[in-house]
């Protein structure tokens, strides 16, 4: 079943690459395939039963590269199922939003279907080579999305910067994977085997170098400071769909790598680096919020809030490595980190789609070009207000559940985590400022004559926000999946 979920979009994308396929057929095929993916993942969740410690659900294995003991090995647990669901939902929303795309719609649909396969494959991968292949292919897909369908004057340069920066990170990641492979006896790239053996447990020097390579590769993708500089130009010049997928799904590949590979396979080294990871998380939270507050471009502002929000995840996984504190607190921090990955994907995906409406109507993201949109575009303004309040962590939305768990768990392990708390206040200030500039007052500037969102734009945004609301009101629906896997991960880190 997992292989079908992974490869269905790729097969459909390959068929759409045939030039004879009409654009209209391509658009609706894209929607149909992403809807099928939502249904398939829904069936997977309905049939999912929490596996025993160290086991996986829906596991599949096939012979692939026996000379290096690498196989097609996929499977899921409570850390990966939520991200598979997030990927299916975000790509489905983007497919609906993509009905408005008139630039090479057939190739556009084929590209994003292929990109969806890489994301699904990465979150199900249980072999380091499989993980790396999907990691690298996602870089190629996003490069093509920015360069081919970006709308900024510097789209080509931003795409190249994104590619070179993240590809360099992937090379560091590959170096770390090779280090793990060589340390294992027998040599293997199989993730569950590496987690069970923890091959560098008694080799602090080698373990430190390998973990440094993994952290570098994953930190670039997350991104954390100081490896974030590719993110603002990539978002500014990408299309609305490109930005939504980049922020909602691709950024999670870095943080998912922390919990899937770096923490359980290298527990000793992770504990040794926990304070450094925690400090980077705190710095990312505060830096991302402060720089976002200084932005006058709404899309760059949202981009910098991604650094802030992903900093919460880094903060939590760093706290999870601090032994000598309560196990329950560390489990709560990890649960909050995974919840934050899902929450950020839903809310920030909606924000980027709404920002795309501004550019589509007027060609400008500058907040001071607008004002009074509540009168000229009440539906857009209402959706943006809901998304902004959800992103700043107001109760009833998923952001509150995630941030509450992150801070309760992290501060429960160390009071130093409280240094990041002002990030919440700054985030609230920057979103309220954006609402004042864009929505309130009398219509002026580009707001005059601004047409409100169409159904094809409002439906996907509303769907993402309703899911965030559902998690905020009924968080146990998500937490029942994540919590058992978080407990297993914390036990593995404490070995």
Short mmCIF file of C-alpha atoms in Angstrom, two decimals:
data_model
loop_
_atom_site.label_atom_id
_atom_site.label_comp_id
_atom_site.label_asym_id
_atom_site.label_seq_id
_atom_site.Cartn_x
_atom_site.Cartn_y
_atom_site.Cartn_z
CA UNK A 1 0.00 0.00 0.00
CA UNK A 2 2.80 2.41 0.87
CA UNK A 3 4.53 1.92 -2.48
CA UNK A 4 1.26 2.70 -4.24
CA UNK A 5 0.89 5.91 -2.24
CA UNK A 6 4.46 6.88 -3.08
CA UNK A 7 4.47 6.13 -6.80
CA UNK A 8 0.89 6.93 -7.88
CA UNK A 9 1.66 10.67 -8.31
CA UNK A 10 4.90 9.91 -10.14
CA UNK A 11 3.17 7.60 -12.62
CA UNK A 12 0.43 10.15 -13.20
CA UNK A 13 3.02 12.90 -13.62
CA UNK A 14 4.89 10.83 -16.21
CA UNK A 15 1.66 10.34 -18.18
CA UNK A 16 0.93 14.08 -18.06
CA UNK A 17 4.41 14.76 -19.43
CA UNK A 18 3.20 13.43 -22.78
CA UNK A 19 2.72 16.53 -25.00
CA UNK A 20 -0.56 15.23 -26.48
CA UNK A 21 -2.37 15.57 -23.13
CA UNK A 22 -4.65 18.67 -23.19
CA UNK A 23 -4.09 21.28 -20.48
CA UNK A 24 -7.65 20.92 -19.15
CA UNK A 25 -7.22 17.16 -18.77
CA UNK A 26 -3.89 17.73 -17.00
CA UNK A 27 -5.43 20.14 -14.49
CA UNK A 28 -8.29 17.81 -13.51
CA UNK A 29 -6.07 14.73 -13.52
CA UNK A 30 -3.80 16.51 -11.04
CA UNK A 31 -6.75 17.18 -8.75
CA UNK A 32 -8.08 13.62 -9.11
CA UNK A 33 -4.70 12.04 -8.27
CA UNK A 34 -4.08 14.23 -5.24
CA UNK A 35 -7.64 13.53 -4.04
CA UNK A 36 -6.96 9.81 -4.44
CA UNK A 37 -3.81 10.25 -2.38
CA UNK A 38 -5.85 11.87 0.41
CA UNK A 39 -8.24 8.91 0.35
CA UNK A 40 -5.40 6.36 0.35
CA UNK A 41 -3.65 8.04 3.28
CA UNK A 42 -7.01 8.24 5.06
CA UNK A 43 -7.45 4.48 4.61
CA UNK A 44 -3.90 3.95 5.87
CA UNK A 45 -4.65 5.99 9.00
CA UNK A 46 -7.95 4.16 9.54
CA UNK A 47 -6.14 0.81 9.38
CA UNK A 48 -3.10 2.01 11.34
CA UNK A 49 -2.36 0.30 14.64
CA UNK A 50 0.51 1.51 16.79
CA UNK A 51 3.36 -0.94 16.19
CA UNK A 52 5.41 -2.50 18.98
CA UNK A 53 8.52 -0.61 20.06
CA UNK A 54 11.05 -0.65 17.25
CA UNK A 55 8.58 -2.04 14.70
CA UNK A 56 6.83 -0.38 11.79
CA UNK A 57 3.38 -0.53 10.26
CA UNK A 58 2.69 -1.25 6.57
CA UNK A 59 6.32 -2.31 6.18
CA UNK A 60 7.55 -3.25 2.69
CA UNK A 61 10.99 -4.45 1.72
CA UNK A 62 12.47 -5.43 -1.66
CA UNK A 63 15.97 -6.23 -2.88
CA UNK A 64 17.67 -3.15 -4.38
CA UNK A 65 21.48 -2.65 -3.95
CA UNK A 66 22.66 -5.79 -2.16
CA UNK A 67 26.35 -4.90 -2.55
CA UNK A 68 25.95 -2.16 0.10
CA UNK A 69 23.07 -3.80 1.98
CA UNK A 70 20.57 -1.19 0.84
CA UNK A 71 16.99 -2.15 0.05
CA UNK A 72 13.67 -0.63 -0.93
CA UNK A 73 12.49 -0.48 2.67
CA UNK A 74 9.49 1.64 3.62
CA UNK A 75 7.25 1.67 6.66
CA UNK A 76 5.51 4.11 8.99
CA UNK A 77 5.03 4.88 12.65
CA UNK A 78 3.60 7.76 14.65
CA UNK A 79 6.35 10.11 13.51
CA UNK A 80 5.80 9.60 9.81
CA UNK A 81 2.04 9.05 9.42
CA UNK A 82 1.15 12.66 10.35
CA UNK A 83 3.63 13.97 7.78
CA UNK A 84 2.28 11.67 5.07
CA UNK A 85 -1.18 13.04 5.81
CA UNK A 86 0.13 16.62 5.78
CA UNK A 87 1.80 16.03 2.40
CA UNK A 88 -1.37 14.56 0.87
CA UNK A 89 -3.53 17.43 2.11
CA UNK A 90 -1.17 20.25 1.12
CA UNK A 91 -0.59 18.92 -2.39
CA UNK A 92 -4.33 18.40 -2.83
CA UNK A 93 -4.99 22.01 -1.79
CA UNK A 94 -2.30 23.19 -4.19
CA UNK A 95 -3.81 21.16 -7.04
CA UNK A 96 -7.15 22.97 -6.59
CA UNK A 97 -5.38 26.34 -6.35
CA UNK A 98 -3.44 25.34 -9.49
CA UNK A 99 -6.61 25.47 -11.61
CA UNK A 100 -5.85 29.17 -12.02
CA UNK A 101 -2.35 28.55 -13.40
CA UNK A 102 -2.18 29.41 -17.11
CA UNK A 103 1.57 29.06 -17.67
CA UNK A 104 2.25 25.60 -19.10
CA UNK A 105 -0.41 23.95 -16.88
CA UNK A 106 0.32 20.42 -18.15
CA UNK A 107 4.01 20.57 -17.25
CA UNK A 108 3.12 22.35 -14.01
CA UNK A 109 0.81 19.53 -12.94
CA UNK A 110 3.35 16.86 -13.95
CA UNK A 111 6.12 18.56 -11.97
CA UNK A 112 4.13 18.89 -8.75
CA UNK A 113 2.88 15.31 -8.98
CA UNK A 114 6.47 14.13 -9.27
CA UNK A 115 7.44 16.37 -6.35
CA UNK A 116 4.65 14.85 -4.27
CA UNK A 117 6.12 11.39 -4.84
CA UNK A 118 9.51 12.51 -3.54
CA UNK A 119 7.91 13.90 -0.36
CA UNK A 120 5.79 10.80 0.25
CA UNK A 121 8.79 8.58 -0.36
CA UNK A 122 11.02 10.45 2.05
CA UNK A 123 8.53 10.33 4.93
CA UNK A 124 8.10 6.56 4.44
CA UNK A 125 11.76 5.71 3.79
CA UNK A 126 13.43 3.24 6.15
CA UNK A 127 16.73 3.06 4.27
CA UNK A 128 19.28 5.88 4.21
CA UNK A 129 19.89 5.63 0.46
CA UNK A 130 16.16 5.67 -0.26
CA UNK A 131 15.85 8.66 2.08
CA UNK A 132 18.74 10.43 0.33
CA UNK A 133 17.41 9.78 -3.18
CA UNK A 134 14.04 11.34 -2.33
CA UNK A 135 15.78 14.17 -0.42
CA UNK A 136 17.84 15.09 -3.49
CA UNK A 137 14.99 14.67 -5.98
CA UNK A 138 12.90 17.09 -3.94
CA UNK A 139 15.63 19.70 -4.43
CA UNK A 140 15.53 19.20 -8.20
CA UNK A 141 11.73 19.44 -8.25
CA UNK A 142 11.60 22.63 -6.22
CA UNK A 143 14.41 24.17 -8.29
CA UNK A 144 12.31 23.58 -11.41
CA UNK A 145 9.21 24.99 -9.71
CA UNK A 146 10.95 28.24 -8.75
CA UNK A 147 12.89 28.67 -12.00
CA UNK A 148 10.03 27.67 -14.28
CA UNK A 149 7.00 29.16 -12.56
CA UNK A 150 8.48 31.81 -10.26
CA UNK A 151 7.31 35.37 -10.81
CA UNK A 152 10.07 37.55 -9.47
CA UNK A 153 12.69 39.26 -11.63
CA UNK A 154 15.34 37.16 -9.92
CA UNK A 155 13.49 33.83 -9.98
CA UNK A 156 16.32 32.11 -11.83
CA UNK A 157 18.93 33.38 -9.41
CA UNK A 158 16.81 32.47 -6.38
CA UNK A 159 16.25 28.98 -7.79
CA UNK A 160 19.98 28.54 -8.36
CA UNK A 161 20.77 29.77 -4.84
CA UNK A 162 18.19 27.38 -3.41
CA UNK A 163 19.61 24.47 -5.40
CA UNK A 164 23.28 25.08 -4.60
CA UNK A 165 22.67 25.78 -0.92
CA UNK A 166 20.43 22.79 -0.25
CA UNK A 167 22.45 20.50 -2.53
CA UNK A 168 25.56 21.36 -0.52
CA UNK A 169 23.59 20.42 2.59
CA UNK A 170 22.60 17.13 0.99
CA UNK A 171 26.27 16.32 0.34
CA UNK A 172 27.00 16.82 4.04
CA UNK A 173 24.04 14.56 4.78
CA UNK A 174 25.41 11.88 2.44
CA UNK A 175 28.78 12.09 4.21
CA UNK A 176 27.02 11.46 7.52
CA UNK A 177 25.09 8.52 6.04
CA UNK A 178 28.33 6.96 4.77
CA UNK A 179 29.82 7.41 8.24
CA UNK A 180 26.90 5.52 9.78
CA UNK A 181 27.18 2.82 7.13
CA UNK A 182 30.90 2.28 7.74
CA UNK A 183 30.46 2.24 11.52
CA UNK A 184 27.79 -0.48 11.42
CA UNK A 185 28.84 -4.11 11.65
CA UNK A 186 27.75 -5.56 9.30
CA UNK A 187 27.64 -2.49 7.09
CA UNK A 188 24.10 -1.39 6.32
CA UNK A 189 22.01 1.59 5.29
CA UNK A 190 18.87 0.16 6.90
CA UNK A 191 17.51 2.73 9.35
CA UNK A 192 15.84 0.33 11.87
CA UNK A 193 19.03 -1.76 11.99
CA UNK A 194 21.16 1.34 12.54
CA UNK A 195 18.78 2.56 15.25
CA UNK A 196 18.89 -0.82 17.02
CA UNK A 197 22.69 -1.06 16.83
CA UNK A 198 23.60 2.62 17.43
CA UNK A 199 26.99 1.84 15.84
CA UNK A 200 28.81 4.97 17.03
CA UNK A 201 27.62 4.72 20.63
CA UNK A 202 31.12 4.19 22.07
CA UNK A 203 33.04 6.32 19.57
CA UNK A 204 32.65 9.92 20.72
CA UNK A 205 35.07 11.50 18.23
CA UNK A 206 33.80 9.69 15.15
CA UNK A 207 30.24 10.06 16.41
CA UNK A 208 30.73 13.79 16.82
CA UNK A 209 31.95 14.22 13.23
CA UNK A 210 29.15 12.08 11.76
CA UNK A 211 26.48 13.89 13.77
CA UNK A 212 27.96 17.24 12.71
CA UNK A 213 27.57 16.22 9.05
CA UNK A 214 23.97 15.11 9.65
CA UNK A 215 23.14 18.28 11.55
CA UNK A 216 24.61 20.47 8.82
CA UNK A 217 22.63 18.74 6.08
CA UNK A 218 19.37 18.76 8.00
CA UNK A 219 19.82 22.30 9.38
CA UNK A 220 20.15 23.72 5.86
CA UNK A 221 16.89 22.06 4.83
CA UNK A 222 14.98 23.07 8.01
CA UNK A 223 16.36 25.89 7.86
CA UNK A 224 17.94 27.16 11.05
CA UNK A 225 20.24 30.10 11.45
CA UNK A 226 22.90 30.58 10.14
CA UNK A 227 21.88 28.31 7.24
CA UNK A 228 18.64 30.12 6.38
CA UNK A 229 19.79 32.69 3.80
CA UNK A 230 18.42 30.76 0.82
CA UNK A 231 14.87 30.81 2.21
CA UNK A 232 13.64 34.44 1.83
CA UNK A 233 14.62 34.85 -1.86
CA UNK A 234 13.29 31.39 -2.71
CA UNK A 235 9.90 32.25 -1.21
CA UNK A 236 9.81 35.77 -2.63
CA UNK A 237 10.34 34.59 -6.20
CA UNK A 238 8.42 31.31 -6.07
CA UNK A 239 4.80 31.02 -7.12
CA UNK A 240 2.14 30.75 -4.42
CA UNK A 241 1.99 26.98 -4.84
CA UNK A 242 5.76 26.70 -4.84
CA UNK A 243 6.02 28.65 -1.60
CA UNK A 244 3.20 26.66 0.00
CA UNK A 245 4.82 23.31 -0.79
CA UNK A 246 8.29 24.53 0.15
CA UNK A 247 7.17 25.83 3.55
CA UNK A 248 4.51 23.28 4.38
CA UNK A 249 6.27 20.08 3.31
CA UNK A 250 9.88 20.43 2.18
CA UNK A 251 11.06 22.26 5.32
CA UNK A 252 9.79 19.30 7.37
CA UNK A 253 12.32 17.02 5.70
CA UNK A 254 15.05 18.55 7.83
CA UNK A 255 13.26 18.29 11.16
CA UNK A 256 11.92 14.84 10.27
CA UNK A 257 15.53 13.74 9.70
CA UNK A 258 16.32 14.76 13.27
CA UNK A 259 13.67 12.49 14.79
CA UNK A 260 13.92 9.64 12.28
CA UNK A 261 17.72 9.31 11.93
CA UNK A 262 20.01 11.59 13.94
CA UNK A 263 18.41 11.21 17.39
CA UNK A 264 17.65 7.45 17.52
CA UNK A 265 20.70 6.21 15.57
CA UNK A 266 23.22 8.39 17.43
CA UNK A 267 21.84 8.81 20.98
CA UNK A 268 25.19 9.38 22.65
CA UNK A 269 26.29 12.05 20.18
CA UNK A 270 22.84 13.67 20.25
CA UNK A 271 22.96 14.00 24.02
CA UNK A 272 26.41 15.56 23.70
CA UNK A 273 25.16 18.11 21.18
CA UNK A 274 21.79 18.76 22.85
CA UNK A 275 22.76 22.12 24.35
CA UNK A 276 24.06 23.33 20.98
CA UNK A 277 20.84 22.23 19.24
CA UNK A 278 18.80 23.90 21.99
CA UNK A 279 20.74 27.16 21.59
CA UNK A 280 20.28 27.12 17.80
CA UNK A 281 16.55 26.56 18.34
CA UNK A 282 16.28 29.53 20.71
CA UNK A 283 18.26 31.75 18.34
CA UNK A 284 16.10 30.71 15.37
CA UNK A 285 12.89 31.45 17.28
CA UNK A 286 14.00 34.96 18.29
CA UNK A 287 15.88 35.87 15.11
CA UNK A 288 13.09 34.68 12.81
CA UNK A 289 10.48 36.64 14.75
CA UNK A 290 12.52 39.86 14.97
CA UNK A 291 13.49 39.89 11.27
CA UNK A 292 9.91 39.06 10.28
CA UNK A 293 8.74 42.06 12.32
CA UNK A 294 11.05 44.31 10.29
CA UNK A 295 9.71 43.20 6.89
CA UNK A 296 7.55 45.40 4.67
CA UNK A 297 6.93 42.60 2.16
CA UNK A 298 4.19 40.25 3.37
CA UNK A 299 5.65 37.20 1.66
CA UNK A 300 9.12 37.74 3.11
CA UNK A 301 7.45 38.28 6.49
CA UNK A 302 5.73 34.89 6.24
CA UNK A 303 9.01 33.33 5.12
CA UNK A 304 10.85 34.60 8.20
CA UNK A 305 8.05 33.38 10.47
CA UNK A 306 8.85 29.92 9.09
CA UNK A 307 12.36 30.23 10.57
CA UNK A 308 10.72 31.25 13.83
CA UNK A 309 8.22 28.38 13.85
CA UNK A 310 10.71 25.73 12.78
CA UNK A 311 12.92 27.03 15.58
CA UNK A 312 10.30 25.71 18.01
CA UNK A 313 10.85 22.24 16.58
CA UNK A 314 14.64 22.52 16.91
CA UNK A 315 14.25 23.83 20.46
CA UNK A 316 12.11 20.82 21.42
CA UNK A 317 14.34 18.13 19.90
CA UNK A 318 17.33 19.77 21.57
CA UNK A 319 15.55 19.63 24.93
CA UNK A 320 14.75 15.94 24.32
CA UNK A 321 18.48 15.20 24.47
CA UNK A 322 18.96 16.63 27.96
CA UNK A 323 19.06 13.64 30.26
CA UNK A 324 18.75 14.00 34.01
CA UNK A 325 15.41 15.71 33.60
CA UNK A 326 11.90 14.30 33.52
CA UNK A 327 11.19 11.72 30.85
CA UNK A 328 7.59 12.90 30.60
CA UNK A 329 8.73 16.44 29.82
CA UNK A 330 11.07 15.24 27.08
CA UNK A 331 8.31 13.10 25.55
CA UNK A 332 6.00 16.10 25.61
CA UNK A 333 8.65 18.20 23.86
CA UNK A 334 9.02 15.64 21.06
CA UNK A 335 5.24 15.32 20.69
CA UNK A 336 5.04 19.09 20.47
CA UNK A 337 7.78 19.16 17.84
CA UNK A 338 5.95 16.73 15.53
CA UNK A 339 2.64 18.52 16.14
CA UNK A 340 4.35 21.79 15.25
CA UNK A 341 5.56 20.30 11.95
CA UNK A 342 1.97 19.49 11.00
CA UNK A 343 0.52 22.74 12.33
CA UNK A 344 3.07 24.92 10.58
CA UNK A 345 2.44 23.09 7.32
CA UNK A 346 -1.29 23.73 7.41
CA UNK A 347 -1.24 27.35 8.56
CA UNK A 348 1.76 28.62 6.61
CA UNK A 349 0.57 26.84 3.50
CA UNK A 350 -2.68 28.81 3.77
CA UNK A 351 -0.82 32.08 4.36
CA UNK A 352 1.35 31.64 1.27
CA UNK A 353 -1.67 30.85 -0.90
CA UNK A 354 -3.36 34.02 0.37
CA UNK A 355 -0.21 36.06 -0.31
CA UNK A 356 -0.29 34.69 -3.84
CA UNK A 357 -3.72 36.24 -4.34
CA UNK A 358 -2.25 39.69 -3.60
CA UNK A 359 0.48 39.27 -6.20
CA UNK A 360 -1.92 37.82 -8.73
CA UNK A 361 -4.19 40.88 -8.49
CA UNK A 362 -1.65 43.70 -8.27
CA UNK A 363 1.88 42.34 -8.69
CA UNK A 364 2.93 43.60 -5.27
CA UNK A 365 3.62 42.05 -1.87
CA UNK A 366 4.41 45.40 -0.24
CA UNK A 367 2.06 45.83 2.73
CA UNK A 368 2.03 49.62 2.48
CA UNK A 369 0.62 49.35 -1.06
CA UNK A 370 -2.63 48.13 0.48
CA UNK A 371 -5.02 49.09 3.27
CA UNK A 372 -8.70 48.61 3.93
CA UNK A 373 -8.90 45.24 2.21
CA UNK A 374 -11.63 44.28 4.66
CA UNK A 375 -14.00 46.46 2.61
CA UNK A 376 -12.86 45.60 -0.89
CA UNK A 377 -12.03 41.93 -0.26
CA UNK A 378 -13.85 40.78 2.89
CA UNK A 379 -13.44 37.04 2.26
CA UNK A 380 -9.69 37.36 1.64
CA UNK A 381 -9.38 39.55 4.73
CA UNK A 382 -11.33 37.10 6.87
CA UNK A 383 -9.23 34.15 5.75
CA UNK A 384 -5.99 36.09 6.27
CA UNK A 385 -7.11 37.16 9.74
CA UNK A 386 -7.95 33.56 10.70
CA UNK A 387 -4.62 32.30 9.35
CA UNK A 388 -2.71 35.08 11.12
CA UNK A 389 -4.34 34.37 14.48
CA UNK A 390 -3.78 30.64 13.98
CA UNK A 391 -0.11 31.26 13.21
CA UNK A 392 0.44 33.43 16.28
CA UNK A 393 -0.80 30.56 18.43
CA UNK A 394 -4.27 31.58 19.53
CA UNK A 395 -6.25 28.77 21.29
CA UNK A 396 -8.63 26.64 19.19
CA UNK A 397 -6.08 26.21 16.43
CA UNK A 398 -3.28 23.67 16.04
CA UNK A 399 -0.55 26.26 16.62
CA UNK A 400 -1.62 26.67 20.25
CA UNK A 401 -1.54 22.91 20.88
CA UNK A 402 1.90 22.60 19.28
CA UNK A 403 3.54 25.58 20.96
CA UNK A 404 2.05 24.77 24.36
CA UNK A 405 3.56 21.29 24.22
CA UNK A 406 6.90 22.52 22.89
CA UNK A 407 7.33 25.06 25.66
CA UNK A 408 5.86 22.94 28.45
CA UNK A 409 8.12 20.06 27.52
CA UNK A 410 11.23 22.13 26.83
CA UNK A 411 10.95 24.32 29.93
CA UNK A 412 10.21 21.15 31.87
CA UNK A 413 13.66 19.90 30.88
CA UNK A 414 15.54 23.18 31.25
CA UNK A 415 14.51 26.67 32.30
CA UNK A 416 16.87 28.08 29.64
CA UNK A 417 14.21 27.22 27.04
CA UNK A 418 12.11 30.06 28.44
CA UNK A 419 14.48 32.50 26.68
CA UNK A 420 12.58 31.68 23.48
CA UNK A 421 9.20 32.70 24.95
CA UNK A 422 9.38 36.32 23.71
CA UNK A 423 9.28 34.86 20.20
CA UNK A 424 5.55 34.21 20.72
CA UNK A 425 4.94 37.84 21.67
CA UNK A 426 6.94 39.18 18.74
CA UNK A 427 5.08 36.87 16.35
CA UNK A 428 1.78 38.15 17.67
CA UNK A 429 2.95 41.74 17.15
CA UNK A 430 4.09 41.19 13.57
CA UNK A 431 0.86 39.50 12.50
CA UNK A 432 -1.28 42.19 14.15
CA UNK A 433 0.82 44.82 12.36
CA UNK A 434 0.27 43.02 9.05
CA UNK A 435 -3.47 42.91 9.69
CA UNK A 436 -3.52 46.64 10.41
CA UNK A 437 -1.57 47.51 7.27
CA UNK A 438 -3.45 45.20 4.92
CA UNK A 439 -6.99 44.87 6.24
CA UNK A 440 -8.07 47.76 8.44
CA UNK A 441 -8.86 51.37 7.56
CA UNK A 442 -10.25 52.82 4.37
CA UNK A 443 -9.35 51.23 1.04
CA UNK A 444 -6.35 52.90 -0.52
CA UNK A 445 -3.57 52.28 -2.99
CA UNK A 446 -3.85 48.89 -4.66
CA UNK A 447 -6.83 47.93 -2.49
CA UNK A 448 -9.11 50.11 -4.62
CA UNK A 449 -10.82 47.83 -7.11
CA UNK A 450 -9.19 44.75 -5.58
CA UNK A 451 -11.36 41.74 -6.45
CA UNK A 452 -12.04 39.25 -3.68
CA UNK A 453 -10.91 35.64 -3.69
CA UNK A 454 -12.54 33.27 -6.13
CA UNK A 455 -13.80 29.84 -5.10
CA UNK A 456 -10.73 28.15 -6.57
CA UNK A 457 -8.59 30.24 -4.22
CA UNK A 458 -10.83 30.20 -1.15
CA UNK A 459 -11.60 26.46 -1.05
CA UNK A 460 -8.03 25.17 -0.58
CA UNK A 461 -7.20 27.85 1.99
CA UNK A 462 -10.39 27.16 3.92
CA UNK A 463 -9.67 23.44 3.89
CA UNK A 464 -6.20 23.92 5.38
CA UNK A 465 -7.51 26.24 8.09
CA UNK A 466 -10.39 23.91 8.97
CA UNK A 467 -7.89 21.10 9.53
CA UNK A 468 -5.87 23.38 11.79
CA UNK A 469 -9.09 24.16 13.66
CA UNK A 470 -9.94 20.46 13.95
CA UNK A 471 -6.54 19.72 15.50
CA UNK A 472 -6.95 22.68 17.83
CA UNK A 473 -10.38 21.54 19.04
CA UNK A 474 -9.79 17.77 18.97
CA UNK A 475 -6.02 17.43 19.36
CA UNK A 476 -6.24 13.83 20.50
CA UNK A 477 -6.97 12.82 16.91
CA UNK A 478 -3.35 13.69 16.08
CA UNK A 479 -1.69 13.20 19.46
CA UNK A 480 -2.84 9.57 19.75
CA UNK A 481 -0.71 8.88 16.67
CA UNK A 482 2.36 10.82 17.77
CA UNK A 483 2.64 10.19 21.52
CA UNK A 484 3.58 6.47 21.48
CA UNK A 485 6.29 7.11 18.89
CA UNK A 486 7.61 10.05 20.93
CA UNK A 487 7.97 7.79 23.98
CA UNK A 488 9.93 5.26 21.94
CA UNK A 489 12.19 7.99 20.56
CA UNK A 490 12.93 9.43 24.01
CA UNK A 491 13.80 5.94 25.28
CA UNK A 492 16.19 5.46 22.37
CA UNK A 493 17.90 8.80 22.98
CA UNK A 494 18.32 7.88 26.65
CA UNK A 495 20.20 4.62 25.96
#
